[in-house]
PDB file of C-alpha atoms and ligand atoms in Angstrom:
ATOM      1  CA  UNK A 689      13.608  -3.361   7.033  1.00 72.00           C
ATOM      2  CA  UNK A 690      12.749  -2.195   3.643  1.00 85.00           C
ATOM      3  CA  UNK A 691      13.157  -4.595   0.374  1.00 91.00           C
ATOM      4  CA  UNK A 692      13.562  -4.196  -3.136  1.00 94.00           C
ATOM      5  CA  UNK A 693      10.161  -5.902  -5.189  1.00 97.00           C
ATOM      6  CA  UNK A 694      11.140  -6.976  -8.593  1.00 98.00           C
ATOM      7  CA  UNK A 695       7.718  -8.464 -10.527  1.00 98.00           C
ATOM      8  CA  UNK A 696       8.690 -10.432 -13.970  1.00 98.00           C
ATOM      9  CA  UNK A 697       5.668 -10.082 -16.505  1.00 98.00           C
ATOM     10  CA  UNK A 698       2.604 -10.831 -14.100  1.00 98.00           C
ATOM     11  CA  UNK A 699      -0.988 -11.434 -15.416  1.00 98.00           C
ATOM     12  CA  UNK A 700      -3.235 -11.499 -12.994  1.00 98.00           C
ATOM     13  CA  UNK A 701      -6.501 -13.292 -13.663  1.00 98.00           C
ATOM     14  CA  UNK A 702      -9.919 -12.932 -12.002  1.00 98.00           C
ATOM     15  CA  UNK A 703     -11.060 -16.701 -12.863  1.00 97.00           C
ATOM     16  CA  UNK A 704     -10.556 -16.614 -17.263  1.00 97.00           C
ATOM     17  CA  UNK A 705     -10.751 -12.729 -17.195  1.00 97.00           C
ATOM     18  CA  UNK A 706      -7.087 -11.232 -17.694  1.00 98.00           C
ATOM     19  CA  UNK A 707      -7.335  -8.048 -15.551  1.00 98.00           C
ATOM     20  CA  UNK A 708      -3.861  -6.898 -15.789  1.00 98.00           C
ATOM     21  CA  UNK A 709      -1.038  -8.573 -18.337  1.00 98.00           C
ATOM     22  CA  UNK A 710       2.224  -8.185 -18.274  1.00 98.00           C
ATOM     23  CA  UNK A 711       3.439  -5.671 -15.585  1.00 98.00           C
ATOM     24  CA  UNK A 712       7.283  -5.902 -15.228  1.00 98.00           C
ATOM     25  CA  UNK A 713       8.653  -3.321 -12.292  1.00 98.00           C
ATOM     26  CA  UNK A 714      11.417  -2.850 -10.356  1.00 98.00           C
ATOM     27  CA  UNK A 715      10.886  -0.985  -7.165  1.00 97.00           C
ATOM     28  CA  UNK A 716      13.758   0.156  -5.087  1.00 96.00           C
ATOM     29  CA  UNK A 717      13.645  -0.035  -1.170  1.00 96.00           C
ATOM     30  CA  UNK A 718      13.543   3.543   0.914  1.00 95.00           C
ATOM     31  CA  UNK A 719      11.445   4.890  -1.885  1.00 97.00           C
ATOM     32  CA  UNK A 720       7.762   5.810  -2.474  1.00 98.00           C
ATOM     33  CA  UNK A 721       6.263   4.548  -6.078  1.00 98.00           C
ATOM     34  CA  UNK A 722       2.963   5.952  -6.845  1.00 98.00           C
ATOM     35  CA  UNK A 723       0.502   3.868  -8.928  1.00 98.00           C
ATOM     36  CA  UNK A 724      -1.687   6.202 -11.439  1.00 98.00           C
ATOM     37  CA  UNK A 725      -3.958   5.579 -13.776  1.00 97.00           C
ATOM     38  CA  UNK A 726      -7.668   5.770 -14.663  1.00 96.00           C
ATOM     39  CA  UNK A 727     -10.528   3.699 -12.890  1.00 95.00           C
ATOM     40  CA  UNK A 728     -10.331  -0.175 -13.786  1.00 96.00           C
ATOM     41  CA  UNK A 729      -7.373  -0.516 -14.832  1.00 97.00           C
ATOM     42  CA  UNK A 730      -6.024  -2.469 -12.345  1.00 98.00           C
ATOM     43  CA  UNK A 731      -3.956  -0.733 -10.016  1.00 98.00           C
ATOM     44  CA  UNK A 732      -5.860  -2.363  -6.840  1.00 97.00           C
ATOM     45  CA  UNK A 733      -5.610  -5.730  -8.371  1.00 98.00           C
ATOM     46  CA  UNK A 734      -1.936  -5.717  -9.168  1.00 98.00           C
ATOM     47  CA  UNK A 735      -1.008  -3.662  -5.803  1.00 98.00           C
ATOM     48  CA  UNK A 736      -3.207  -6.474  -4.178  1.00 98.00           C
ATOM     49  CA  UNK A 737      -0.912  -9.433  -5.774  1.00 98.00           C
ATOM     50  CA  UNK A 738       2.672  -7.641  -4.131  1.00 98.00           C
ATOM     51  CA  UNK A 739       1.323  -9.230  -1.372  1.00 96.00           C
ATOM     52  CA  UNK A 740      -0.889 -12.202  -2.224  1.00 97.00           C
ATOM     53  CA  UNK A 741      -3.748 -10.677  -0.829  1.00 96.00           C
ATOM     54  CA  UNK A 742      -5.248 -11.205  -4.999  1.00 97.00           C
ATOM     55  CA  UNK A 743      -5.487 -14.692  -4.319  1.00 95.00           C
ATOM     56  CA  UNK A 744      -8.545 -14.829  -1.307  1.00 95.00           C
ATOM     57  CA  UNK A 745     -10.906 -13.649  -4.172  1.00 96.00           C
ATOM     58  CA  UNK A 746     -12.446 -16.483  -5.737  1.00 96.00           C
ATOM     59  CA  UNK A 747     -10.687 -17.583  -8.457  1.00 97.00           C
ATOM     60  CA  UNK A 748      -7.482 -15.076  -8.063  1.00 98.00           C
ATOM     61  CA  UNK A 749      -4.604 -15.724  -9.662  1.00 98.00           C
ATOM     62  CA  UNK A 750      -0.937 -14.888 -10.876  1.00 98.00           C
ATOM     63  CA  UNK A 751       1.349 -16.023 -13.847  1.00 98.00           C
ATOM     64  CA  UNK A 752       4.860 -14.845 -13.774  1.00 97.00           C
ATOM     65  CA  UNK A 753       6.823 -13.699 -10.903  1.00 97.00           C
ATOM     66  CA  UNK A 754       6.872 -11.100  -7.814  1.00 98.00           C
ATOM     67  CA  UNK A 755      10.491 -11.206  -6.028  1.00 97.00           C
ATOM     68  CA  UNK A 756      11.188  -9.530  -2.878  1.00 95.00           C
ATOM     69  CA  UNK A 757      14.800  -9.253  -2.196  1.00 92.00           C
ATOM     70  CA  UNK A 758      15.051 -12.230  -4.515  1.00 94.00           C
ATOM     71  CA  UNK A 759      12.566 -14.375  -2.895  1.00 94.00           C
ATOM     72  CA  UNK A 760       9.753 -15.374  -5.188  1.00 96.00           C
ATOM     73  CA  UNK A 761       6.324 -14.655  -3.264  1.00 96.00           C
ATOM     74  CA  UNK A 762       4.392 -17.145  -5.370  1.00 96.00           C
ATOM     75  CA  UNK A 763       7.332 -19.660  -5.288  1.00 95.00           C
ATOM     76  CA  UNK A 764       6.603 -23.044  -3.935  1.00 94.00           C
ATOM     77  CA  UNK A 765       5.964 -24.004   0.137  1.00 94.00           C
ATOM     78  CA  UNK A 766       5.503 -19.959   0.431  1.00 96.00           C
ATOM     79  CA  UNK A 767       2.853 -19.070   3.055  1.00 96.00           C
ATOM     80  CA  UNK A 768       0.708 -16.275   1.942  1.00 95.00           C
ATOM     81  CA  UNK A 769      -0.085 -15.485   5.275  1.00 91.00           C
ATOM     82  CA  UNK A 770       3.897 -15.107   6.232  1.00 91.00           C
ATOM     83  CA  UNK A 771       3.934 -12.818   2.863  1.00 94.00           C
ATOM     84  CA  UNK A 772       1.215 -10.447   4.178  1.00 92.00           C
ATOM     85  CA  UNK A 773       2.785  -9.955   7.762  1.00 88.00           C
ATOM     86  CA  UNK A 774       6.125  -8.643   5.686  1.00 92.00           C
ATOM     87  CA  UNK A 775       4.141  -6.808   2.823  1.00 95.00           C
ATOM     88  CA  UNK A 776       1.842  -5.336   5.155  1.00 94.00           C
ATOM     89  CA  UNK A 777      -0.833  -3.233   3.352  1.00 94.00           C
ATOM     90  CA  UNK A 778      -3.008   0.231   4.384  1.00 94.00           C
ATOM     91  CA  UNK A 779      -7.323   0.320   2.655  1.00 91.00           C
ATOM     92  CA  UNK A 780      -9.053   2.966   1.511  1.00 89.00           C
ATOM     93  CA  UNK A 781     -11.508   2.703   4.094  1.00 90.00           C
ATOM     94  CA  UNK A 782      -9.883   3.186   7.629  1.00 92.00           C
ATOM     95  CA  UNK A 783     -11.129  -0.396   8.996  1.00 93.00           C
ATOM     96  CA  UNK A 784      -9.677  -0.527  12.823  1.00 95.00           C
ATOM     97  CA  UNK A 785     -11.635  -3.216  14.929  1.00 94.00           C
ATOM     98  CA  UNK A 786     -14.203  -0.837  15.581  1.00 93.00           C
ATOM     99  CA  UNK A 787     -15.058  -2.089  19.596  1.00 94.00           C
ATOM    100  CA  UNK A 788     -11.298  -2.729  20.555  1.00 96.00           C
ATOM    101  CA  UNK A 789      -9.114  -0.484  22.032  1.00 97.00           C
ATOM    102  CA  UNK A 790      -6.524   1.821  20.414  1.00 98.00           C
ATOM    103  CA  UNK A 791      -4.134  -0.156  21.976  1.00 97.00           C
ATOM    104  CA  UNK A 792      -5.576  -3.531  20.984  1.00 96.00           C
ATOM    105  CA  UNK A 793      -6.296  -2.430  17.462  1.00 97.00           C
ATOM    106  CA  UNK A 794      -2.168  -1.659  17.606  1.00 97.00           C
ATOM    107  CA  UNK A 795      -1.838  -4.866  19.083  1.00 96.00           C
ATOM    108  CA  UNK A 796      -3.831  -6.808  16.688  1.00 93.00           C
ATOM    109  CA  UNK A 797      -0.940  -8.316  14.002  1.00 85.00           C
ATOM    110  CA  UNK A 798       1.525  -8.397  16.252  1.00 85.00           C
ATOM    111  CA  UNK A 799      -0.023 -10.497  18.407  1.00 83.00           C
ATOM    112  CA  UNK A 800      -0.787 -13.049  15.984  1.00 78.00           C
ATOM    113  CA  UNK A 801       3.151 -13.144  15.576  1.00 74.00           C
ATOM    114  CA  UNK A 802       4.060 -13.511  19.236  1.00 73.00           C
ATOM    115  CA  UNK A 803       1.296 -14.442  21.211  1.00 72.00           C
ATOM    116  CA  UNK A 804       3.135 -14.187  24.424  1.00 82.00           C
ATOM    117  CA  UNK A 805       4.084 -10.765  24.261  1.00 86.00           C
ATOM    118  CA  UNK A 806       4.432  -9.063  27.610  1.00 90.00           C
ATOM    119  CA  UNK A 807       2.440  -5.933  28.981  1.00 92.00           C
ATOM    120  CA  UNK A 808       5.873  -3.976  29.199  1.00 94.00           C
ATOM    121  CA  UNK A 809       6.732  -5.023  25.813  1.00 93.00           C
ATOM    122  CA  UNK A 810       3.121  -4.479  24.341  1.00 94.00           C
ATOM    123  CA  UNK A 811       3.159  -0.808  26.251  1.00 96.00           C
ATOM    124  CA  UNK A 812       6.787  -0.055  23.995  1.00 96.00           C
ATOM    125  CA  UNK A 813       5.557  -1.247  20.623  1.00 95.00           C
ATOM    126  CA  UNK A 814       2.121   0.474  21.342  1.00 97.00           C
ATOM    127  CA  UNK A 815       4.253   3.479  21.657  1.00 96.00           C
ATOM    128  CA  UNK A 816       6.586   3.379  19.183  1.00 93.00           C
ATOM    129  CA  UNK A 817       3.774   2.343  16.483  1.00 94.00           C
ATOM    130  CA  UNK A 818       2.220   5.326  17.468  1.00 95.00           C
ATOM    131  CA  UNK A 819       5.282   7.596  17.282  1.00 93.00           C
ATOM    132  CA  UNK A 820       5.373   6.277  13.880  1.00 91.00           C
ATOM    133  CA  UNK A 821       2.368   7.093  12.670  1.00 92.00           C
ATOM    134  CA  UNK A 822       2.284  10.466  13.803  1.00 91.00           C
ATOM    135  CA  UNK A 823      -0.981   9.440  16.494  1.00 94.00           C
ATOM    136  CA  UNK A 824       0.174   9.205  19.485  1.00 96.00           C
ATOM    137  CA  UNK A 825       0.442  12.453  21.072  1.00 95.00           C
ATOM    138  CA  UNK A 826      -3.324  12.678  20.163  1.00 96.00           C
ATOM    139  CA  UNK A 827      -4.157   9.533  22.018  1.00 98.00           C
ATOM    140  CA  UNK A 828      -1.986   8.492  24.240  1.00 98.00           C
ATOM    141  CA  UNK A 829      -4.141   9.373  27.218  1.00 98.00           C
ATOM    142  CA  UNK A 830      -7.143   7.360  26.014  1.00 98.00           C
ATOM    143  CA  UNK A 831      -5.441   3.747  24.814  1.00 98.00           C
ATOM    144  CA  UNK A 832      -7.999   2.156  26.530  1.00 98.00           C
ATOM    145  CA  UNK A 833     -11.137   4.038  24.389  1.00 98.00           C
ATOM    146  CA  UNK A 834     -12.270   2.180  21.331  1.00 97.00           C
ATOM    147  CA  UNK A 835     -10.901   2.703  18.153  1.00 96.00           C
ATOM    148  CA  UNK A 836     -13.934   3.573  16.180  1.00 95.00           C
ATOM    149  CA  UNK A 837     -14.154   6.728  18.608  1.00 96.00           C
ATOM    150  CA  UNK A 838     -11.576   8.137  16.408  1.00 96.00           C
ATOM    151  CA  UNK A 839     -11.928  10.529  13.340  1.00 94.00           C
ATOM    152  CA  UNK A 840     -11.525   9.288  10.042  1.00 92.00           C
ATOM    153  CA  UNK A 841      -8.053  10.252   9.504  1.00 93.00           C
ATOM    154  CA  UNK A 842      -7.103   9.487  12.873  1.00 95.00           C
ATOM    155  CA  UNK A 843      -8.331   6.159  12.436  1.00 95.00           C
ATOM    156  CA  UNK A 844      -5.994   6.077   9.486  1.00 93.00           C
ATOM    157  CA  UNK A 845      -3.346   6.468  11.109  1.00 94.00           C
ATOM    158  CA  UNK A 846      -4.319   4.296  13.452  1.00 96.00           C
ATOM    159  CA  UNK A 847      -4.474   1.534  10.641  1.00 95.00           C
ATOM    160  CA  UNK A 848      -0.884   3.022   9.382  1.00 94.00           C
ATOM    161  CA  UNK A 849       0.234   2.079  12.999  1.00 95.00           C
ATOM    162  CA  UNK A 850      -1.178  -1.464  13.114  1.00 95.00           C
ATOM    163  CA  UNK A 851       0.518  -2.176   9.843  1.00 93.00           C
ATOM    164  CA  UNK A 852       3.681  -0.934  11.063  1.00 92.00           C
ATOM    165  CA  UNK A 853       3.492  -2.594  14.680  1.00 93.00           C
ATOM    166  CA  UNK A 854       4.504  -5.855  12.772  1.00 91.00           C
ATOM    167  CA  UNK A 855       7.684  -4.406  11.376  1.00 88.00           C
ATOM    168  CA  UNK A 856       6.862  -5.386   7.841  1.00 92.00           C
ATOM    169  CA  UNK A 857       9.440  -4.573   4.253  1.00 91.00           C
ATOM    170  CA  UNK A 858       6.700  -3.188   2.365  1.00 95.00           C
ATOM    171  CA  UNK A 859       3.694  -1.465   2.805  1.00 96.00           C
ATOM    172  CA  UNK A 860       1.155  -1.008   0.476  1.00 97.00           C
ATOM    173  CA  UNK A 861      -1.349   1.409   0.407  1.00 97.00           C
ATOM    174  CA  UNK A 862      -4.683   1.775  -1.531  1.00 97.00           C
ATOM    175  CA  UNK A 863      -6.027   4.971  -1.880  1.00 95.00           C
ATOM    176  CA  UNK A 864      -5.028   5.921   1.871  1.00 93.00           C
ATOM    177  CA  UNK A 865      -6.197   9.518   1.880  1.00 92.00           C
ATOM    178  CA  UNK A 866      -9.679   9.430  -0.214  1.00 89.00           C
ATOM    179  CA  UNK A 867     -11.589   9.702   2.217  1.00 85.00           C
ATOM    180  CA  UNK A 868     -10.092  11.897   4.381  1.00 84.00           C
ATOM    181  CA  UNK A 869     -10.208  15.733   4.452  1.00 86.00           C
ATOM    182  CA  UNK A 870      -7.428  17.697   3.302  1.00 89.00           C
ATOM    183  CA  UNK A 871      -5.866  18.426   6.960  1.00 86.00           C
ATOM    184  CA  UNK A 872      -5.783  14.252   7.517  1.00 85.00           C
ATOM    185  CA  UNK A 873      -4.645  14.127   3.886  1.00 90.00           C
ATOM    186  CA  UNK A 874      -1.604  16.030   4.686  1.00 89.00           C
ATOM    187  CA  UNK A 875      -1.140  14.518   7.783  1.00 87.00           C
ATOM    188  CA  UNK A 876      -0.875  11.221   6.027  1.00 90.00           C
ATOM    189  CA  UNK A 877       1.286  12.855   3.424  1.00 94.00           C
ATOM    190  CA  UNK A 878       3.851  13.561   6.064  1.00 92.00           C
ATOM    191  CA  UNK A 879       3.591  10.570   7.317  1.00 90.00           C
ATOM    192  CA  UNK A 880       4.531   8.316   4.304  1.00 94.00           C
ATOM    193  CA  UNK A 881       7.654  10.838   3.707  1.00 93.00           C
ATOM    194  CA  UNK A 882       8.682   9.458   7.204  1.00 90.00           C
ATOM    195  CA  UNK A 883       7.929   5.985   6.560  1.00 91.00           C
ATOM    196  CA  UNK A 884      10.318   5.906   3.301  1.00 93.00           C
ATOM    197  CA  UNK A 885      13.140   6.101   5.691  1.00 93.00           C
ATOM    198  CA  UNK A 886      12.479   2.865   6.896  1.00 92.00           C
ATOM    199  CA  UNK A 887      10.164   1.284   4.515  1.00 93.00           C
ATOM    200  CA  UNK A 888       9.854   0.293   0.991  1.00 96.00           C
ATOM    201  CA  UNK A 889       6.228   2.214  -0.221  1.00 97.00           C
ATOM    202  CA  UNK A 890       3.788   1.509  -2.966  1.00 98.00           C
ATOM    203  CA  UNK A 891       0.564   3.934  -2.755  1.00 98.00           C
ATOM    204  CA  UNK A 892      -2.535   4.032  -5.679  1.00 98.00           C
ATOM    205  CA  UNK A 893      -3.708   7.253  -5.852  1.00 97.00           C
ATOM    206  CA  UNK A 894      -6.284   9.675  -7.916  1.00 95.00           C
ATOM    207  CA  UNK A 895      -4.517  12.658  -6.951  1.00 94.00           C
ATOM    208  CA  UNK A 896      -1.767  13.951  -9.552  1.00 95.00           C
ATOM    209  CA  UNK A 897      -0.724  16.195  -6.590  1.00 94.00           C
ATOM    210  CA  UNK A 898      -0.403  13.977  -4.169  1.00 96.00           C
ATOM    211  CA  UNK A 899       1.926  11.501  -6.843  1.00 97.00           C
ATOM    212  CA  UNK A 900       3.865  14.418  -7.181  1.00 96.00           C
ATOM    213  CA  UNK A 901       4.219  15.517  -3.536  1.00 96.00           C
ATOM    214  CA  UNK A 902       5.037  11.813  -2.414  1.00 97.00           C
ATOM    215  CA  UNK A 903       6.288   9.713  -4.277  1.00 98.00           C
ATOM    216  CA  UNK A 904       9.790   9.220  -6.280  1.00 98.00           C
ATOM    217  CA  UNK A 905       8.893   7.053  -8.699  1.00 98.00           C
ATOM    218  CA  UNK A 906       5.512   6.777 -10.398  1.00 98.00           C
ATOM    219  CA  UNK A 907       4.034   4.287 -12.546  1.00 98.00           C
ATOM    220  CA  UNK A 908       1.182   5.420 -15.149  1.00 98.00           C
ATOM    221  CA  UNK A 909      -1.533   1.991 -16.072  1.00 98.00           C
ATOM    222  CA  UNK A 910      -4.049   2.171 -19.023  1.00 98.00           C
ATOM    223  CA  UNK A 911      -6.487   0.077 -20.270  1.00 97.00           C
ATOM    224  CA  UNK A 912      -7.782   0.133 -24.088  1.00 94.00           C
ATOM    225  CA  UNK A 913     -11.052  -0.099 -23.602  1.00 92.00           C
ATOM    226  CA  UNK A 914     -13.785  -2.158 -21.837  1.00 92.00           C
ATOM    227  CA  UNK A 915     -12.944  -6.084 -21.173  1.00 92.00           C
ATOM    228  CA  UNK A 916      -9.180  -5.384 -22.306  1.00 97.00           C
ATOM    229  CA  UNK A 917      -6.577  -6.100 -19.568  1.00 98.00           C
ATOM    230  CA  UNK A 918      -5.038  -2.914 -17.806  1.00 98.00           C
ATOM    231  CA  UNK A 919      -1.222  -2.548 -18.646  1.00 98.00           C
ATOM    232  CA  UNK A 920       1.807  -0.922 -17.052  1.00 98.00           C
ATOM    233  CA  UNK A 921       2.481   1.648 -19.876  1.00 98.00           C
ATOM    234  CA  UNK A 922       5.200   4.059 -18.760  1.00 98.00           C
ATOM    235  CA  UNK A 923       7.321   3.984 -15.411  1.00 98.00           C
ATOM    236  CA  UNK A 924       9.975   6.844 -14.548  1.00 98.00           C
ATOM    237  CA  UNK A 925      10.993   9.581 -12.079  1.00 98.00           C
ATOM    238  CA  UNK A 926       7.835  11.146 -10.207  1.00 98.00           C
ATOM    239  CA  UNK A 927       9.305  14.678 -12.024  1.00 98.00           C
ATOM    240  CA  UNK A 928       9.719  13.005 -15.436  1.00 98.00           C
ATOM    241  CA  UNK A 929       6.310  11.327 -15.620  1.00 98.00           C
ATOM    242  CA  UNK A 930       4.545  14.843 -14.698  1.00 97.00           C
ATOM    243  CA  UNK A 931       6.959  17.018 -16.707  1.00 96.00           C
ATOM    244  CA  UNK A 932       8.315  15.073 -19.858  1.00 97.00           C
ATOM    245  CA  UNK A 933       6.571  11.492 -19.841  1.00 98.00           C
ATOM    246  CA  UNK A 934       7.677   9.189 -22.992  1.00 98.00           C
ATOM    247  CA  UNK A 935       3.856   7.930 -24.099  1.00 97.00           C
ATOM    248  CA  UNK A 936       1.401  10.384 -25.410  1.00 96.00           C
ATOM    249  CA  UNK A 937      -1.141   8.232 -23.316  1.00 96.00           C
ATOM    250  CA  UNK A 938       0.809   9.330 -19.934  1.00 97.00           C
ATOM    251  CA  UNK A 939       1.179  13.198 -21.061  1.00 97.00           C
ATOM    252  CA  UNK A 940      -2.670  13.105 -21.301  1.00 96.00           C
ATOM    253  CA  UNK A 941      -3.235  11.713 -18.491  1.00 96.00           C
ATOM    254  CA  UNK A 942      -1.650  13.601 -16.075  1.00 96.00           C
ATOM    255  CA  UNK A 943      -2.539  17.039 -17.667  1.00 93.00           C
ATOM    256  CA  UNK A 944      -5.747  15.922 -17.379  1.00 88.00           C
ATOM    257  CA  UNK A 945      -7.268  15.956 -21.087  1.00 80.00           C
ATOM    258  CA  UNK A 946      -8.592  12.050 -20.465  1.00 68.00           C
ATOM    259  CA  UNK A 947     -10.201   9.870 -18.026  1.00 54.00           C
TER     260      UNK A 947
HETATM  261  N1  LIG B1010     -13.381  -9.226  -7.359  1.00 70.68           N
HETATM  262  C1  LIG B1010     -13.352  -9.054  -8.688  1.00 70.68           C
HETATM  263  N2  LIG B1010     -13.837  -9.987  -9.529  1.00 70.68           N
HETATM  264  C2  LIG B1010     -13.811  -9.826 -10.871  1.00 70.68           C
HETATM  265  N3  LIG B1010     -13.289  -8.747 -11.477  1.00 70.68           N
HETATM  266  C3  LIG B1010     -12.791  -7.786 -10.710  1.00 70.68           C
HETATM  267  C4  LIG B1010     -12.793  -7.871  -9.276  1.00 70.68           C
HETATM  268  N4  LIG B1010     -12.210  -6.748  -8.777  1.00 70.68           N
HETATM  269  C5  LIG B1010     -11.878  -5.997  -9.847  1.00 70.68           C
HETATM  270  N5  LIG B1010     -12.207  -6.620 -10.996  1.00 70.68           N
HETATM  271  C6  LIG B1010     -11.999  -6.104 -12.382  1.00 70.68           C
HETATM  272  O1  LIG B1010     -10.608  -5.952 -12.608  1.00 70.68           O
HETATM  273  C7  LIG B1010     -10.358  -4.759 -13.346  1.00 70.68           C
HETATM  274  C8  LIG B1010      -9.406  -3.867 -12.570  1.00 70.68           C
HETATM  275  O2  LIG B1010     -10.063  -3.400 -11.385  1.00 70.68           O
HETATM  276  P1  LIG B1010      -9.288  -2.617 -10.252  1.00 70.68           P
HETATM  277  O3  LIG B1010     -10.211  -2.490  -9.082  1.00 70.68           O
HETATM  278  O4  LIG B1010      -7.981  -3.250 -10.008  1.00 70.68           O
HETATM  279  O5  LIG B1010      -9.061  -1.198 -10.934  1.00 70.68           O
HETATM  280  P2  LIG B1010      -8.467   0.151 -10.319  1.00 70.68           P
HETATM  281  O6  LIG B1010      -7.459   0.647 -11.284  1.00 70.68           O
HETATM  282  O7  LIG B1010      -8.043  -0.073  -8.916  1.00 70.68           O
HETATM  283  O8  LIG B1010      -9.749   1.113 -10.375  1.00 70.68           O
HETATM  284  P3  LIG B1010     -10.168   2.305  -9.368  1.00 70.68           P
HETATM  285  O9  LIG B1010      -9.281   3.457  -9.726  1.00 70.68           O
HETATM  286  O10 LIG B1010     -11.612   2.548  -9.743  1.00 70.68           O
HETATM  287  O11 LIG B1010      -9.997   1.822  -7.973  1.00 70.68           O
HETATM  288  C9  LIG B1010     -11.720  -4.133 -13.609  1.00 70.68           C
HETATM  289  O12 LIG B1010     -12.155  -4.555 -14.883  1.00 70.68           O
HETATM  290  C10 LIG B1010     -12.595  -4.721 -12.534  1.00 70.68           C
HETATM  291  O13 LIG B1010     -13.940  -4.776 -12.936  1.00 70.68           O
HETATM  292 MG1  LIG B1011      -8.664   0.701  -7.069  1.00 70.68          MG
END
């Protein structure tokens, strides 16, 4: 099911160090939102706190307030580890358990949510995970081979499908295509245009294109310099931010004169 995220003027801290101050967003469900900006200024760290996953860095932490659907993540008797299995998020690195099977590394969330889940019923969620991530035609006769026998953006994909296996509202991604050629790339692409049906979608990205091709929304951070916290600094339409952005700071960014 996908979820609205509403965040209320978050800092987030790395011990005293103010990394990112004062992000307000509203981010509808059934839509992609692209995160631009340059390097360090703090898209990873604030996509990391929509769903708690900030906080396992030493010293981590959040003022102010992420809602989903009106519940407050950070509010008190939350589990984080409940929050991650709804807000389920996709690395830059593929990183499937590299000696388990395909069908294992599917497996791998879900089971930590039911452990009593049935062959039959492990089989249909293998399969439908799969379907969803655009894999399984390619592997469906080798579940059983190890999931580091993959290529990159198979493995991907294969990460796409563990993340979706547990049904979560949101899923995050970081970079999902860097390191993937541009065949995988678009394969991924397609994917995530798929996903939005269901899902609500944040993804970080470097590549103006790719914010354009994917995503509906896109928000442009900045940071002022070295040691300064990154900001939110203009939020809008995918087509507005690449074609008649508000902030001179956003038109040079994504034409490219900066960064
Ligand atoms: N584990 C950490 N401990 C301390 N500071 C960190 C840590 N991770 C990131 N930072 C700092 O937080 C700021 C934001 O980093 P972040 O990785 O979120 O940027 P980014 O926008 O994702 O950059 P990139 O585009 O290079 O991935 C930077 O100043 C960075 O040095
Ligand atoms: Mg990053």
């Amino acid at each position: 099911m996908s979820k609205r995220i509403e965040v209320e003027d978050l800092n987030v801290y790395y011990s005293d160090f103010l990394a990112v101050e004062g992000v307000s967003i509203d981010i509808q469900p059934r839509t992609v939102t692209a995160f631009i900006g340059p390097s360090g200024c703090g898209k990873s760290t604030f996509l990391r706190t929509l769903n708690r996953m900030h906080e396992v860095i030493p010293g981590g932490h959040v003022k102010g307030r992420v809602l989903v659907d009106g519940d407050d993540l950070y509010g008190p008797g939350v589990d984080p580890v409940l929050v991650r299995r709804h807000v389920g998020m996709v690395f830059q690195r593929p990183n499937p358990f590299p000696t388990m099977s395909i069908r294992e590394n599917v497996l791998a969330g879900a089971k930590l949510n039911n452990k009593r889940l049935s062959k039959s019923d492990g089989d249909a969620l293998v399969e439908k995970s799969l379907q969803g991530a655009n894999l399984w035609n390619e592997v469906k006769d080798r579940l059983d081979k190890p999931g580091g026998g993959l290529s990159g953006g198979q493995q991907q994909r294969l990460c796409i499908a563990r993340a979706i296996a547990v049904s979560p509202d949101v899923l995050l991604m970081d970079e999902p295509c860097s390191a993937l050629d541009p065949i995988s790339t678009f394969a991924i692409e397609e994917l995530i245009s798929e996903l939005k049906n269901d899902y609500t979608i944040v993804i970080v990205t470097h590549n103006m294109q790719q914010a354009s091709r994917v995503s509906d929304k896109t928000a442009f951070f900045n940071i002022a310099g070295t040691g300064k916290p990154g900001k939110l600094i203009e939020y809008n339409d995918t087509s507005t931010i690449f074609t008649a952005p508000t902030v001179q700071a956003t038109e040079d960014y994504v034409s490219g004169r900066f960064g």
